[in-house]
XYZ file of C-alpha atoms in Angstrom:
194
model
C 116.419 -188.850 -83.992
C 115.048 -192.441 -83.760
C 111.796 -192.670 -81.708
C 111.659 -196.098 -79.853
C 108.179 -197.643 -79.309
C 108.555 -198.461 -75.751
C 105.039 -199.643 -75.448
C 106.178 -202.831 -77.520
C 109.226 -203.394 -75.253
C 106.944 -203.038 -72.319
C 104.481 -205.766 -73.637
C 107.246 -207.914 -74.534
C 108.746 -207.705 -70.979
C 105.307 -207.975 -69.257
C 104.914 -211.217 -71.168
C 108.048 -212.462 -70.210
C 107.633 -211.835 -66.632
C 104.102 -213.310 -66.898
C 105.634 -216.557 -68.195
C 107.995 -216.676 -65.635
C 105.125 -216.383 -62.768
C 103.366 -219.325 -64.453
C 106.426 -221.416 -64.880
C 106.419 -223.154 -61.654
C 109.912 -224.617 -62.303
C 108.394 -227.076 -64.827
C 111.512 -227.619 -67.235
C 109.511 -229.691 -69.678
C 107.438 -226.464 -70.865
C 110.758 -224.851 -72.325
C 111.547 -228.008 -74.589
C 109.908 -227.763 -78.169
C 107.822 -230.628 -79.054
C 109.449 -232.080 -82.152
C 107.099 -232.479 -85.259
C 105.436 -235.917 -85.644
C 107.370 -238.142 -88.447
C 105.784 -238.118 -91.734
C 104.012 -240.943 -92.960
C 103.458 -242.911 -96.217
C 101.298 -245.447 -97.371
C 103.002 -247.682 -100.029
C 100.327 -249.348 -102.065
C 101.390 -252.262 -104.208
C 100.429 -255.738 -104.874
C 104.173 -256.775 -105.384
C 105.647 -257.492 -102.129
C 109.190 -256.852 -103.598
C 108.083 -253.318 -104.873
C 106.400 -252.726 -101.663
C 109.754 -253.883 -99.757
C 111.787 -251.714 -101.814
C 109.749 -248.578 -101.687
C 109.255 -248.815 -98.080
C 113.138 -249.177 -97.435
C 113.447 -246.178 -99.586
C 110.724 -244.352 -97.923
C 112.230 -245.175 -94.211
C 115.772 -243.925 -95.464
C 114.186 -240.409 -96.177
C 112.728 -240.598 -92.757
C 109.226 -241.785 -93.433
C 107.076 -244.000 -90.990
C 105.924 -246.588 -93.689
C 102.457 -248.440 -93.804
C 101.621 -250.905 -96.541
C 98.612 -252.072 -98.578
C 98.392 -254.849 -101.219
C 95.687 -253.359 -103.198
C 93.457 -250.283 -103.771
C 90.587 -251.411 -101.613
C 93.067 -251.969 -98.718
C 94.439 -248.309 -99.390
C 90.904 -247.040 -99.331
C 90.181 -248.878 -96.100
C 93.694 -247.405 -94.496
C 92.719 -243.924 -95.482
C 89.544 -244.005 -93.891
C 91.276 -244.732 -90.653
C 93.998 -242.188 -90.507
C 95.756 -239.657 -92.667
C 99.086 -239.955 -94.544
C 101.686 -237.517 -95.668
C 101.867 -239.169 -99.034
C 100.586 -242.288 -100.968
C 102.519 -244.332 -103.518
C 99.936 -246.092 -105.608
C 100.660 -248.880 -107.908
C 98.197 -248.690 -110.999
C 97.659 -252.279 -111.929
C 96.560 -254.272 -109.046
C 94.064 -257.045 -108.154
C 90.572 -256.191 -106.200
C 90.676 -252.441 -107.010
C 93.447 -250.907 -109.173
C 95.080 -247.592 -108.694
C 92.854 -245.582 -110.783
C 89.743 -247.014 -109.306
C 91.219 -246.468 -105.648
C 92.125 -242.647 -106.561
C 88.563 -242.186 -107.786
C 87.095 -243.591 -104.572
C 89.532 -241.658 -102.470
C 88.810 -238.207 -104.098
C 85.065 -238.893 -103.762
C 85.765 -239.656 -100.082
C 87.515 -236.401 -99.741
C 84.924 -234.273 -101.262
C 82.396 -235.804 -98.748
C 84.825 -235.303 -95.877
C 85.063 -238.987 -95.123
C 88.697 -239.029 -95.003
C 90.893 -237.126 -92.491
C 92.369 -234.475 -95.346
C 93.301 -234.585 -99.021
C 95.790 -237.156 -99.574
C 99.120 -236.460 -101.775
C 98.879 -239.545 -104.089
C 101.594 -240.615 -106.381
C 100.954 -242.956 -109.435
C 103.710 -245.710 -109.429
C 104.223 -248.166 -112.292
C 106.842 -249.633 -114.374
C 104.820 -249.023 -117.563
C 104.392 -245.231 -117.303
C 105.515 -243.228 -120.543
C 105.577 -239.469 -120.889
C 102.064 -239.464 -122.524
C 100.854 -241.030 -119.251
C 101.782 -238.193 -116.995
C 99.199 -235.804 -118.134
C 96.443 -238.401 -118.078
C 97.324 -239.342 -114.604
C 97.417 -235.724 -113.317
C 94.107 -234.980 -115.093
C 92.560 -237.975 -113.271
C 93.809 -236.490 -109.908
C 97.078 -237.969 -109.115
C 99.614 -235.429 -107.473
C 102.758 -236.949 -109.140
C 103.888 -239.891 -111.097
C 106.714 -242.140 -110.421
C 108.032 -244.559 -113.001
C 110.515 -247.533 -112.851
C 113.189 -247.792 -112.150
C 112.550 -246.250 -108.745
C 115.611 -244.213 -107.320
C 115.811 -242.539 -103.898
C 116.212 -239.053 -105.624
C 112.913 -239.729 -107.635
C 111.129 -240.955 -104.723
C 112.165 -237.966 -102.419
C 111.115 -235.617 -105.418
C 107.735 -237.324 -105.636
C 106.974 -237.298 -101.751
C 108.674 -233.785 -101.080
C 107.275 -231.599 -103.841
C 108.669 -228.124 -103.985
C 105.716 -226.704 -102.414
C 106.609 -228.658 -99.266
C 110.305 -227.406 -99.206
C 109.007 -223.936 -99.830
C 110.981 -221.101 -97.690
C 113.788 -223.658 -96.658
C 117.153 -222.076 -97.659
C 119.539 -224.956 -97.583
C 123.384 -224.430 -97.494
C 125.399 -225.686 -100.351
C 127.037 -227.937 -97.563
C 123.676 -229.189 -96.481
C 122.960 -230.158 -99.976
C 126.164 -231.678 -100.642
C 125.718 -233.856 -97.534
C 121.983 -234.746 -98.367
C 123.282 -235.815 -102.157
C 125.883 -238.185 -100.868
C 123.944 -239.557 -98.211
C 121.049 -240.323 -100.675
C 123.312 -242.162 -103.188
C 124.972 -244.350 -100.612
C 121.632 -245.116 -98.909
C 120.241 -246.081 -102.403
C 123.113 -248.205 -102.883
C 122.629 -249.737 -99.483
C 118.859 -250.495 -100.191
C 119.719 -251.933 -103.577
C 122.638 -254.202 -102.094
C 120.264 -255.461 -99.429
C 117.770 -256.644 -101.858
C 120.451 -259.178 -103.247
C 121.189 -260.432 -106.720
C 118.562 -260.145 -109.435
C 115.995 -258.352 -107.369
C 114.777 -255.257 -109.322
């Protein structure tokens, strides 16, 4: 014979009844609040690279903020938290390595909202640089040519996707959408703009 724990059923019923008593016929309470959109700070001194990365990140559903050098990035991160940051390595005023060092020091001093996910971006990254950059404190490395899939992988590491069980149909949809979106972004840039 299976013995049911009626005390759990009773507590669930009581909680449901209590929720109904406090409802006051306010239908807005029943609606789930959607999560806020994810944000990315694109830091690069090249307006064309910022434009490309910003369009690609928007196509992935991110709200994009931009900075043209490391000092502007540090100032932006003092003001608000970002879900991810793409950081060019070679910039005037304060380069990517210097900005990273400053940001990590601010995180240690709790002077920024939370630990930032920072991706090193550069056209001159080679395989040997990856180890050096991650040892410095970068969370990811993204070299040129930028593609939508590589940007997605850098912005959304597997730890962020942990626990999601995607169907093969959904994976096919996302893959096909990504390629067409990538082609649309490249086409919108016009000829000879890479």
